[in-house]
Coordinates of C-alpha atoms and ligand atoms in Angstrom, one line a residue:
M4 CA -34.5 36.6 -37.9
S5 CA -31.9 34.9 -35.7
E6 CA -32.8 31.8 -33.7
Q7 CA -33.7 32.5 -30.1
Y8 CA -32.7 30.0 -27.2
D9 CA -32.6 30.2 -23.4
V10 CA -29.0 28.9 -23.4
I11 CA -26.3 28.3 -26.1
V12 CA -23.3 26.3 -25.1
L13 CA -20.2 27.0 -27.1
G14 CA -18.1 23.8 -27.3
S15 CA -19.3 20.2 -26.9
G16 CA -16.6 18.6 -24.8
P17 CA -17.6 16.9 -21.4
G18 CA -18.1 20.4 -20.0
G19 CA -20.3 21.7 -22.9
Y20 CA -22.4 18.6 -23.8
V21 CA -23.2 17.7 -20.2
S22 CA -24.1 21.3 -19.4
A23 CA -26.5 21.3 -22.5
I24 CA -28.1 18.1 -21.3
R25 CA -28.7 19.5 -17.8
C26 CA -30.1 22.7 -19.3
A27 CA -32.5 20.6 -21.5
Q28 CA -33.5 18.5 -18.5
L29 CA -34.4 21.8 -16.6
G30 CA -36.7 22.8 -19.5
L31 CA -34.5 25.4 -21.0
K32 CA -34.4 25.7 -24.8
T33 CA -30.8 24.9 -25.6
A34 CA -28.4 24.9 -28.5
I35 CA -24.8 23.7 -28.7
V36 CA -22.2 24.9 -31.1
E37 CA -19.2 22.7 -32.1
R38 CA -16.5 23.3 -34.7
E39 CA -14.9 19.8 -34.9
L40 CA -16.5 16.6 -33.2
L41 CA -19.2 16.3 -30.7
G42 CA -17.6 15.1 -27.4
G43 CA -14.7 17.4 -27.5
I44 CA -11.1 16.5 -26.6
C45 CA -12.1 14.0 -23.9
L46 CA -14.1 11.6 -26.0
N47 CA -12.2 12.2 -29.4
W48 CA -8.6 13.0 -28.5
G49 CA -8.1 12.6 -24.8
C50 CA -9.4 10.5 -21.9
I51 CA -11.2 7.8 -23.9
P52 CA -8.9 7.0 -26.8
T53 CA -5.9 7.1 -24.5
K54 CA -7.6 4.5 -22.3
A55 CA -8.3 2.3 -25.3
L56 CA -4.5 2.5 -26.3
L57 CA -3.4 1.9 -22.7
R58 CA -5.7 -1.1 -22.5
S59 CA -4.0 -2.6 -25.6
G60 CA -0.5 -1.9 -24.0
E61 CA -1.5 -3.5 -20.7
M62 CA -2.9 -6.6 -22.4
F63 CA 0.2 -6.9 -24.5
H64 CA 2.2 -6.6 -21.2
Q65 CA 0.1 -9.2 -19.5
M66 CA 0.3 -11.7 -22.3
K67 CA 4.1 -11.5 -22.2
H68 CA 3.8 -12.5 -18.5
A69 CA 1.3 -15.3 -19.2
K70 CA 3.7 -17.8 -17.7
D71 CA 3.4 -16.1 -14.2
Y72 CA -0.3 -17.3 -14.3
G73 CA 0.4 -20.7 -15.4
L74 CA -0.5 -20.0 -19.0
A75 CA 1.4 -20.1 -22.3
A76 CA 1.2 -17.4 -24.9
E77 CA 3.9 -17.7 -27.6
N78 CA 4.9 -15.5 -30.5
I79 CA 3.0 -12.5 -29.2
T80 CA 3.1 -9.6 -31.5
A81 CA 1.6 -6.1 -31.5
D82 CA 0.0 -4.5 -34.6
L83 CA 0.2 -0.7 -33.8
D84 CA -2.2 0.1 -36.7
A85 CA -4.9 -2.3 -35.4
V86 CA -4.3 -1.0 -31.8
V87 CA -4.9 2.6 -33.1
K88 CA -7.8 1.6 -35.1
R89 CA -9.5 0.0 -32.1
S90 CA -8.8 3.3 -30.1
R91 CA -10.3 5.5 -32.9
G92 CA -13.4 3.0 -33.1
V93 CA -14.0 3.6 -29.4
A94 CA -13.8 7.3 -29.8
S95 CA -16.2 7.3 -32.7
Q96 CA -18.6 5.1 -30.9
L97 CA -18.8 7.7 -28.1
N98 CA -18.9 10.6 -30.5
K99 CA -22.0 8.9 -32.0
G100 CA -23.4 8.5 -28.4
V101 CA -23.2 12.2 -27.8
T102 CA -25.0 12.8 -31.1
H103 CA -27.8 10.6 -29.9
L104 CA -27.9 12.3 -26.5
M105 CA -28.3 15.7 -28.2
K106 CA -31.2 14.4 -30.2
K107 CA -32.8 12.7 -27.4
N108 CA -32.7 15.9 -25.3
K109 CA -33.9 18.0 -28.2
I110 CA -30.7 20.1 -28.1
A111 CA -30.1 22.1 -31.4
V112 CA -26.6 21.2 -32.7
H113 CA -25.0 23.9 -34.8
M114 CA -21.8 22.6 -36.4
G115 CA -19.3 25.6 -37.0
T116 CA -17.1 28.1 -35.3
G117 CA -18.8 30.3 -32.8
K118 CA -17.9 33.8 -31.7
L119 CA -19.7 36.1 -29.2
V120 CA -20.6 39.3 -31.0
A121 CA -22.6 40.9 -28.2
P122 CA -24.1 39.8 -24.9
G123 CA -26.6 37.1 -25.7
K124 CA -25.5 36.9 -29.4
L125 CA -23.3 34.4 -31.0
E126 CA -22.3 34.2 -34.6
V127 CA -21.5 30.8 -36.0
V128 CA -19.6 30.2 -39.2
G129 CA -20.1 26.7 -40.4
E130 CA -21.9 24.2 -42.6
K131 CA -24.9 26.4 -43.0
G132 CA -22.9 29.6 -43.8
T133 CA -23.0 32.4 -41.2
E134 CA -25.8 32.1 -38.6
T135 CA -26.5 34.4 -35.7
L136 CA -28.0 32.8 -32.6
E137 CA -29.4 34.5 -29.7
A138 CA -29.8 33.4 -26.1
K139 CA -30.5 34.7 -22.6
H140 CA -27.3 32.9 -21.5
I141 CA -24.3 31.7 -23.2
I142 CA -21.9 29.2 -21.7
I143 CA -18.4 29.2 -23.1
A144 CA -16.9 25.6 -23.0
T145 CA -14.2 25.9 -25.6
G146 CA -11.7 23.8 -23.7
A147 CA -8.0 23.9 -24.4
R148 CA -5.2 22.6 -26.6
A149 CA -1.7 21.3 -26.2
R150 CA 1.0 23.7 -25.2
D151 CA 3.7 23.9 -27.8
L152 CA 7.5 24.0 -26.8
P153 CA 8.5 27.3 -28.5
K154 CA 11.9 26.0 -29.6
A155 CA 10.3 22.9 -31.1
K156 CA 6.9 23.2 -32.5
A157 CA 5.1 20.0 -33.1
D158 CA 5.3 18.9 -36.7
G159 CA 3.4 15.6 -36.5
E160 CA 6.4 13.9 -38.1
R161 CA 9.2 13.7 -35.4
I162 CA 7.7 16.0 -32.8
W163 CA 4.3 15.1 -31.6
T164 CA 1.6 16.5 -29.5
Y165 CA -1.0 14.2 -27.9
R166 CA -3.1 14.2 -31.1
H167 CA -0.1 12.8 -33.2
A168 CA 0.8 10.4 -30.4
M169 CA -2.7 9.0 -30.5
T170 CA -2.6 8.3 -34.2
P171 CA 1.0 7.5 -35.0
K172 CA 2.1 6.8 -38.5
E173 CA 4.8 4.6 -37.1
M174 CA 6.1 3.0 -33.9
P175 CA 8.7 5.1 -32.2
S176 CA 11.9 3.1 -31.6
K177 CA 13.5 5.6 -29.3
L178 CA 11.0 8.0 -27.7
L179 CA 11.5 11.1 -25.6
V180 CA 8.5 12.4 -23.6
I181 CA 8.9 15.9 -22.4
G182 CA 6.9 16.4 -19.2
S183 CA 5.7 14.0 -16.5
G184 CA 2.1 15.0 -15.8
A185 CA -0.7 12.6 -16.5
I186 CA -0.7 12.9 -20.2
G187 CA 3.1 12.5 -20.6
I188 CA 3.3 9.5 -18.2
E189 CA 0.3 7.7 -19.9
F190 CA 2.0 7.9 -23.4
A191 CA 5.3 6.9 -21.9
S192 CA 3.6 3.9 -20.3
F193 CA 1.8 2.9 -23.5
Y194 CA 4.8 3.2 -25.8
N195 CA 7.0 1.4 -23.3
D196 CA 4.5 -1.5 -23.1
M197 CA 4.4 -1.6 -26.9
G198 CA 8.3 -2.0 -27.0
A199 CA 9.7 1.4 -27.5
D200 CA 12.8 2.6 -25.6
V201 CA 11.4 5.5 -23.6
T202 CA 13.0 8.4 -21.8
V203 CA 11.0 10.9 -19.7
V204 CA 12.3 14.3 -18.9
E205 CA 10.8 16.3 -16.1
M206 CA 12.0 19.9 -15.2
L207 CA 10.8 19.6 -11.6
N208 CA 12.6 17.3 -9.0
R209 CA 10.0 14.6 -9.3
I210 CA 7.7 13.0 -11.8
V211 CA 3.8 13.5 -11.5
P212 CA 4.7 16.6 -9.5
V213 CA 1.1 17.3 -8.4
E214 CA 0.9 14.0 -6.6
D215 CA 2.1 13.1 -3.1
A216 CA 5.8 12.9 -3.0
D217 CA 5.7 9.2 -1.9
V218 CA 3.8 8.4 -5.0
S219 CA 6.2 10.1 -7.3
T220 CA 9.1 8.2 -5.6
F221 CA 7.3 4.9 -6.0
L222 CA 6.2 5.5 -9.6
E223 CA 9.8 6.5 -10.7
K224 CA 11.1 3.2 -9.3
A225 CA 8.3 1.2 -10.9
L226 CA 8.8 2.9 -14.3
T227 CA 12.6 2.5 -14.1
K228 CA 12.0 -1.2 -13.4
Q229 CA 9.9 -1.5 -16.5
G230 CA 12.9 -0.2 -18.5
M231 CA 12.2 3.6 -18.8
K232 CA 14.8 6.2 -18.3
I233 CA 13.5 8.9 -16.0
M234 CA 15.3 12.2 -15.7
T235 CA 14.1 14.7 -13.1
S236 CA 15.5 18.3 -12.5
A237 CA 16.5 18.1 -16.2
N238 CA 16.3 20.8 -18.9
I239 CA 15.8 20.5 -22.5
G240 CA 18.4 22.5 -24.6
T241 CA 18.4 22.6 -28.4
I242 CA 16.1 20.4 -30.4
E243 CA 16.9 19.7 -34.0
A244 CA 14.4 17.6 -36.0
A245 CA 15.6 16.0 -39.1
K246 CA 14.1 13.4 -41.5
S247 CA 15.6 10.5 -39.6
G248 CA 15.2 11.6 -36.0
V249 CA 15.4 14.4 -33.4
K250 CA 18.6 15.4 -31.8
V251 CA 17.9 16.7 -28.3
A252 CA 20.3 18.3 -25.9
I253 CA 19.4 17.4 -22.3
K254 CA 21.0 18.9 -19.2
D255 CA 20.7 16.4 -16.3
K256 CA 20.3 17.3 -12.6
G257 CA 24.1 17.4 -12.2
G258 CA 24.3 20.1 -14.9
K259 CA 25.9 17.8 -17.5
E260 CA 24.5 18.4 -21.1
E261 CA 24.4 15.6 -23.6
T262 CA 22.9 15.4 -26.9
T263 CA 20.9 12.2 -27.8
E264 CA 19.1 11.2 -31.0
F265 CA 15.5 10.1 -30.6
S266 CA 13.2 8.7 -33.2
H267 CA 10.4 10.7 -31.9
V268 CA 9.5 13.3 -29.2
I269 CA 6.2 13.8 -27.4
V270 CA 5.7 17.3 -25.9
A271 CA 3.4 17.0 -22.9
I272 CA 4.1 20.3 -21.0
G273 CA 0.5 21.3 -20.4
I274 CA -2.3 22.9 -22.1
V275 CA -3.5 26.4 -23.3
P276 CA -7.0 27.6 -23.0
N277 CA -9.0 28.2 -26.2
V278 CA -9.9 31.8 -25.4
E279 CA -8.8 33.5 -28.6
N280 CA -11.1 34.8 -31.3
I281 CA -14.2 34.1 -29.5
G282 CA -15.1 37.7 -28.8
L283 CA -14.0 37.9 -25.1
E284 CA -12.1 41.2 -25.4
D285 CA -14.9 43.0 -27.3
L286 CA -17.3 42.0 -24.6
G287 CA -14.9 42.9 -21.8
I288 CA -14.8 39.4 -20.3
E289 CA -12.0 39.2 -17.7
P290 CA -9.2 36.6 -17.8
D291 CA -7.7 35.3 -14.5
K292 CA -3.9 35.4 -13.7
R293 CA -3.2 32.5 -16.0
F294 CA -5.3 33.8 -19.0
H295 CA -8.1 31.5 -18.4
I296 CA -11.6 33.0 -18.2
K297 CA -12.3 34.3 -14.7
V298 CA -15.4 32.9 -13.1
D299 CA -17.1 32.6 -9.7
G300 CA -18.0 29.2 -8.1
Y301 CA -21.0 28.8 -10.4
G302 CA -19.3 29.6 -13.7
R303 CA -20.4 33.3 -13.9
T304 CA -18.0 35.6 -15.7
N305 CA -18.0 39.3 -15.0
V306 CA -20.5 39.9 -17.9
K307 CA -24.1 39.2 -17.1
G308 CA -25.5 36.2 -19.0
V309 CA -22.0 34.9 -20.0
W310 CA -20.7 31.7 -18.3
A311 CA -17.6 29.7 -18.7
I312 CA -16.7 26.1 -17.6
G313 CA -14.2 23.3 -18.1
D314 CA -10.6 23.6 -19.4
C315 CA -11.0 27.3 -20.5
V316 CA -11.4 28.3 -16.8
E317 CA -9.3 27.5 -13.7
G318 CA -8.1 23.9 -13.2
P319 CA -7.7 21.1 -12.4
W320 CA -8.2 20.4 -16.2
L321 CA -10.1 17.3 -16.1
A322 CA -13.2 16.0 -17.8
H323 CA -15.2 15.2 -14.6
K324 CA -14.4 18.7 -13.2
A325 CA -15.6 20.2 -16.6
S326 CA -18.9 18.2 -16.4
H327 CA -19.5 19.0 -12.8
E328 CA -19.1 22.7 -13.6
G329 CA -21.4 22.3 -16.6
V330 CA -24.1 20.9 -14.3
T331 CA -23.6 23.7 -11.7
A332 CA -23.8 26.5 -14.4
A333 CA -26.9 24.9 -15.9
E334 CA -28.6 24.8 -12.5
A335 CA -27.4 28.4 -11.6
I336 CA -28.9 29.6 -14.9
A337 CA -32.2 27.9 -14.3
K338 CA -32.3 29.4 -10.8
E339 CA -31.7 32.8 -12.2
M340 CA -34.6 32.2 -14.6
G341 CA -37.0 31.4 -11.8
N342 CA -36.6 27.7 -11.2
K343 CA -37.1 27.3 -7.4
D344 CA -36.3 23.5 -7.4
V345 CA -32.6 23.7 -8.1
H346 CA -30.0 24.3 -5.5
P347 CA -26.6 24.5 -7.1
H348 CA -23.5 24.4 -5.0
P349 CA -20.1 26.0 -5.9
L350 CA -17.4 23.6 -6.8
D351 CA -15.1 22.4 -4.0
R352 CA -11.8 21.9 -5.5
N353 CA -10.6 19.8 -2.6
N354 CA -12.9 17.0 -3.6
I355 CA -11.9 16.6 -7.2
P356 CA -10.2 13.3 -7.8
G357 CA -7.3 12.9 -10.2
C358 CA -6.3 9.7 -12.0
T359 CA -3.4 8.6 -14.1
Y360 CA -3.7 5.4 -16.1
C361 CA -0.1 4.2 -16.3
H362 CA 0.8 1.0 -14.6
P363 CA 0.8 1.0 -11.7
Q364 CA -2.1 3.4 -11.8
I365 CA -2.3 6.5 -9.7
A366 CA -5.3 8.2 -8.0
S367 CA -5.6 10.9 -5.4
V368 CA -8.1 13.3 -3.9
G369 CA -7.5 16.2 -1.5
M370 CA -4.3 17.4 0.2
T371 CA -0.9 15.7 0.0
E372 CA 0.8 15.2 3.2
A373 CA 3.2 18.1 2.5
K374 CA 0.3 20.4 1.5
A375 CA -1.7 19.5 4.6
K376 CA 1.4 20.3 6.8
E377 CA 1.9 23.6 4.9
A378 CA -1.7 24.6 5.6
G379 CA -1.0 24.2 9.2
F380 CA -2.6 20.9 10.0
E381 CA -1.2 18.4 12.5
V382 CA -1.7 15.2 10.6
K383 CA -2.1 11.5 11.1
V384 CA -0.9 9.5 8.1
G385 CA -1.7 5.9 7.3
N386 CA 0.1 3.8 4.7
F387 CA -0.9 0.3 3.6
P388 CA 1.1 -1.6 1.0
F389 CA -0.5 -3.9 -1.7
I390 CA 1.7 -6.7 -0.6
G391 CA -0.4 -6.9 2.6
N392 CA -3.6 -7.6 0.6
G393 CA -4.8 -11.0 -0.4
K394 CA -6.7 -9.9 -3.5
A395 CA -3.6 -8.0 -4.8
I396 CA -1.5 -11.1 -4.4
A397 CA -4.1 -13.3 -6.1
L398 CA -4.3 -10.8 -9.0
G399 CA -0.5 -10.9 -9.3
E400 CA -0.5 -7.2 -8.5
P401 CA 1.4 -6.8 -5.3
E402 CA 2.9 -3.4 -6.2
G403 CA 1.7 -0.2 -4.6
F404 CA 0.2 1.4 -1.5
I405 CA -2.6 3.4 -0.2
K406 CA -1.8 6.5 1.9
T407 CA -4.3 8.5 3.9
V408 CA -3.9 11.9 5.6
F409 CA -6.2 12.8 8.4
D410 CA -6.5 16.0 10.6
A411 CA -5.0 14.8 14.0
K412 CA -7.4 17.1 15.9
T413 CA -10.7 16.3 14.2
G414 CA -10.1 13.1 12.3
E415 CA -11.3 14.6 9.1
L416 CA -10.0 12.9 6.0
L417 CA -7.8 15.6 4.3
G418 CA -6.4 13.5 1.4
A419 CA -5.9 10.0 0.0
H420 CA -3.1 9.0 -2.4
M421 CA -2.9 5.6 -4.1
I422 CA -0.7 3.8 -6.4
G423 CA -1.4 0.3 -7.7
A424 CA -3.7 -1.9 -9.7
E425 CA -7.2 -0.4 -10.2
V426 CA -6.8 2.5 -7.8
T427 CA -8.5 4.7 -10.4
E428 CA -11.7 2.8 -9.6
L429 CA -11.0 2.7 -5.7
I430 CA -10.5 6.4 -5.2
Q431 CA -14.2 7.2 -5.6
G432 CA -14.8 5.6 -2.1
Y433 CA -12.7 8.3 -0.6
V434 CA -14.2 11.0 -2.8
V435 CA -17.7 10.1 -1.5
G436 CA -16.2 10.1 2.0
K437 CA -14.6 13.5 1.7
T438 CA -17.8 15.0 0.1
L439 CA -19.7 13.8 3.2
E440 CA -16.9 15.3 5.4
T441 CA -16.0 11.9 6.7
T442 CA -13.6 11.3 9.6
E443 CA -11.6 8.2 10.5
A444 CA -14.4 6.9 12.7
E445 CA -16.9 6.4 9.8
L446 CA -14.1 4.8 7.7
M447 CA -13.1 2.4 10.5
N448 CA -16.6 1.5 11.1
T449 CA -17.3 0.7 7.4
V450 CA -17.4 -2.9 6.4
F451 CA -15.3 -3.6 3.3
P452 CA -15.9 -6.7 1.3
H453 CA -13.4 -9.5 1.2
P454 CA -11.3 -10.3 -0.8
T455 CA -11.0 -6.9 -2.5
L456 CA -8.4 -4.2 -3.2
S457 CA -10.8 -1.8 -1.3
E458 CA -9.9 -3.5 2.0
M459 CA -6.6 -1.5 1.8
M460 CA -8.6 1.7 2.0
H461 CA -9.8 0.4 5.4
E462 CA -6.4 -0.6 6.4
S463 CA -4.8 2.6 5.4
T464 CA -7.2 4.4 7.7
L465 CA -6.5 1.9 10.5
A466 CA -2.7 2.3 9.9
A467 CA -3.1 6.1 10.5
Y468 CA -4.3 5.3 14.1
G469 CA -1.8 2.4 14.8
R470 CA -4.5 -0.2 14.2
A471 CA -3.6 -1.9 10.8
L472 CA -4.5 -5.6 11.0
H473 CA -2.6 -7.1 8.1
I474 CA 0.9 -5.6 8.5
Ligands
FAD528 C1 -4.3 12.9 -24.1 C2 -5.3 13.4 -23.0 C3 -5.7 12.5 -22.0 C4 -6.7 13.0 -21.1 N1 -7.1 12.0 -20.2 C5 -7.9 12.4 -19.3 C6 -8.4 11.5 -18.3 O1 -8.1 10.4 -18.2 N2 -9.4 12.0 -17.3 C7 -9.7 13.3 -17.4 O2 -10.6 13.6 -16.5 N3 -9.2 14.2 -18.2 C8 -8.4 13.8 -19.1 N4 -7.9 14.7 -20.1 C9 -8.4 16.1 -20.0 C10 -9.8 16.2 -20.6 O3 -9.8 15.8 -21.9 C11 -10.3 17.6 -20.5 O4 -10.2 18.1 -19.2 C12 -11.7 17.9 -21.0 O5 -11.8 17.4 -22.3 C13 -12.2 19.2 -20.9 O6 -13.5 19.4 -21.4 P1 -14.0 20.7 -21.9 O7 -15.5 20.6 -22.2 O8 -13.7 21.9 -21.1 O9 -13.3 21.0 -23.2 P2 -12.9 20.1 -24.5 O10 -13.1 18.7 -24.2 O11 -11.5 20.6 -25.0 O12 -14.0 20.6 -25.6 C14 -14.1 21.8 -26.1 C15 -14.7 21.8 -27.5 O13 -15.0 23.1 -27.9 C16 -14.7 23.2 -29.2 N5 -14.6 24.6 -29.7 C17 -13.5 25.4 -29.2 N6 -13.6 26.6 -29.7 C18 -14.7 26.7 -30.4 C19 -15.4 27.6 -31.2 N7 -14.9 28.9 -31.2 N8 -16.5 27.3 -31.8 C20 -17.0 26.0 -31.8 N9 -16.4 25.1 -31.0 C21 -15.3 25.3 -30.4 C22 -13.7 22.3 -29.5 O14 -13.7 21.9 -30.9 C23 -13.9 21.2 -28.6 O15 -14.6 20.1 -29.2 C24 -7.0 14.3 -21.1 C25 -6.6 15.2 -22.0 C26 -5.7 14.7 -23.0 C27 -5.3 15.7 -24.0

């Protein structure tokens, strides 16, 4: 007889494992199915190991600038193998942490590849052979994988996806990064810090194109100053990988095509959802326009009892969004099963922060100035530079700014856009504010500690109303 659960979660990334924990907390008998490593892409191949690499790159960079702080550090060298080993160690520590959390919450872990074979029925082919599991509800959290460039499929030798870039066999001497979203820019930043000669090619007219245009302009200048070559409105022509390198034809924004040889290429042009071979078609589960699984605000698909969350549904494709959706779906399931104490809310996509951990860091939430204007808002915009902040100067990090966008009529905070040191930690202040539907009045009346970088969040709000104190 097949094993019976209240909920089975397919995939154990930050969407799946968090959802399973919340289901278990709500008293639901829960199982999780994973074909590779508990923790999914985020813990093993994404957010966490990249931050470990970036930390090494950043320290290396800082050590080279020790003199600026009155210190001496001579003969500084980087050992790429040791840097990668540390990053893999961090990932492995967190993978073990998720194993512990599954045990602690009494969640049954089935290692293997899962496929829906009927509503409420999942077949798992794995370490125990073929098992059939049954549940009242199934949550699909199968995530996504790197999108390949059709004309240059990643080979792990010269042409890399993020997985290869995270565990390099050798240090690239001349690196081309195709795509300037968060993943592309983070790898460009890491390898540039480690000493590679880095070129970034972006098809659109600015890098980090989802961010506010002012942030893109500032970042392009900062990365160029750090020695990177940035090409926007540029197109990749032929790519020829050989044993010694990759010859890539690039058409620049003026239409001039030139072929350059790189030692390695990282393809970072987005992701594709893992929606194949999991039984969606047979069950009639509908995709959305971009071939992700179509869901409502709680994660319900069009088939009763089947839910989907995370990177396999609509974006933004971020770990915290996946986890939040996981909690919402778990609570909506508990509610359907009669729990009267849970009150799930549909996800508000306007309040999901986005962070990029290059240096200077980038963080944002809500509408860009352009998007707010397009949406018909009359806006008040505040801008405060890092150079006007005592803590930033003391840290030796005077580069960056904080921009805020308010609705001129109501004072509602519509968006916040930051670039500079530690902004990925600061953004949460604005996210809390936005979730509470804050206006300029509460932000102005909030006391910010001194000396902190957070004072710039206050100053940016004041600047939007012509009241900034330190510029
Ligand atoms: C290099 C990189 C850096 C990133 N950095 C950040 C960051 O800093 N911040 C951030 O928020 N996001 C970041 N992301 C994105 C983040 O990793 C994803 O948004 C997040 O992992 C999505 O979570 P998920 O649970 O939907 O899916 P995933 O983490 O992709 O997990 C899905 C899991 O499902 C398993 N699976 C798939 N199909 C099956 C099947 N049929 N049977 C069994 N198991 C299956 C997979 O093996 C996988 O473990 C980064 C991504 C990359 C690639």
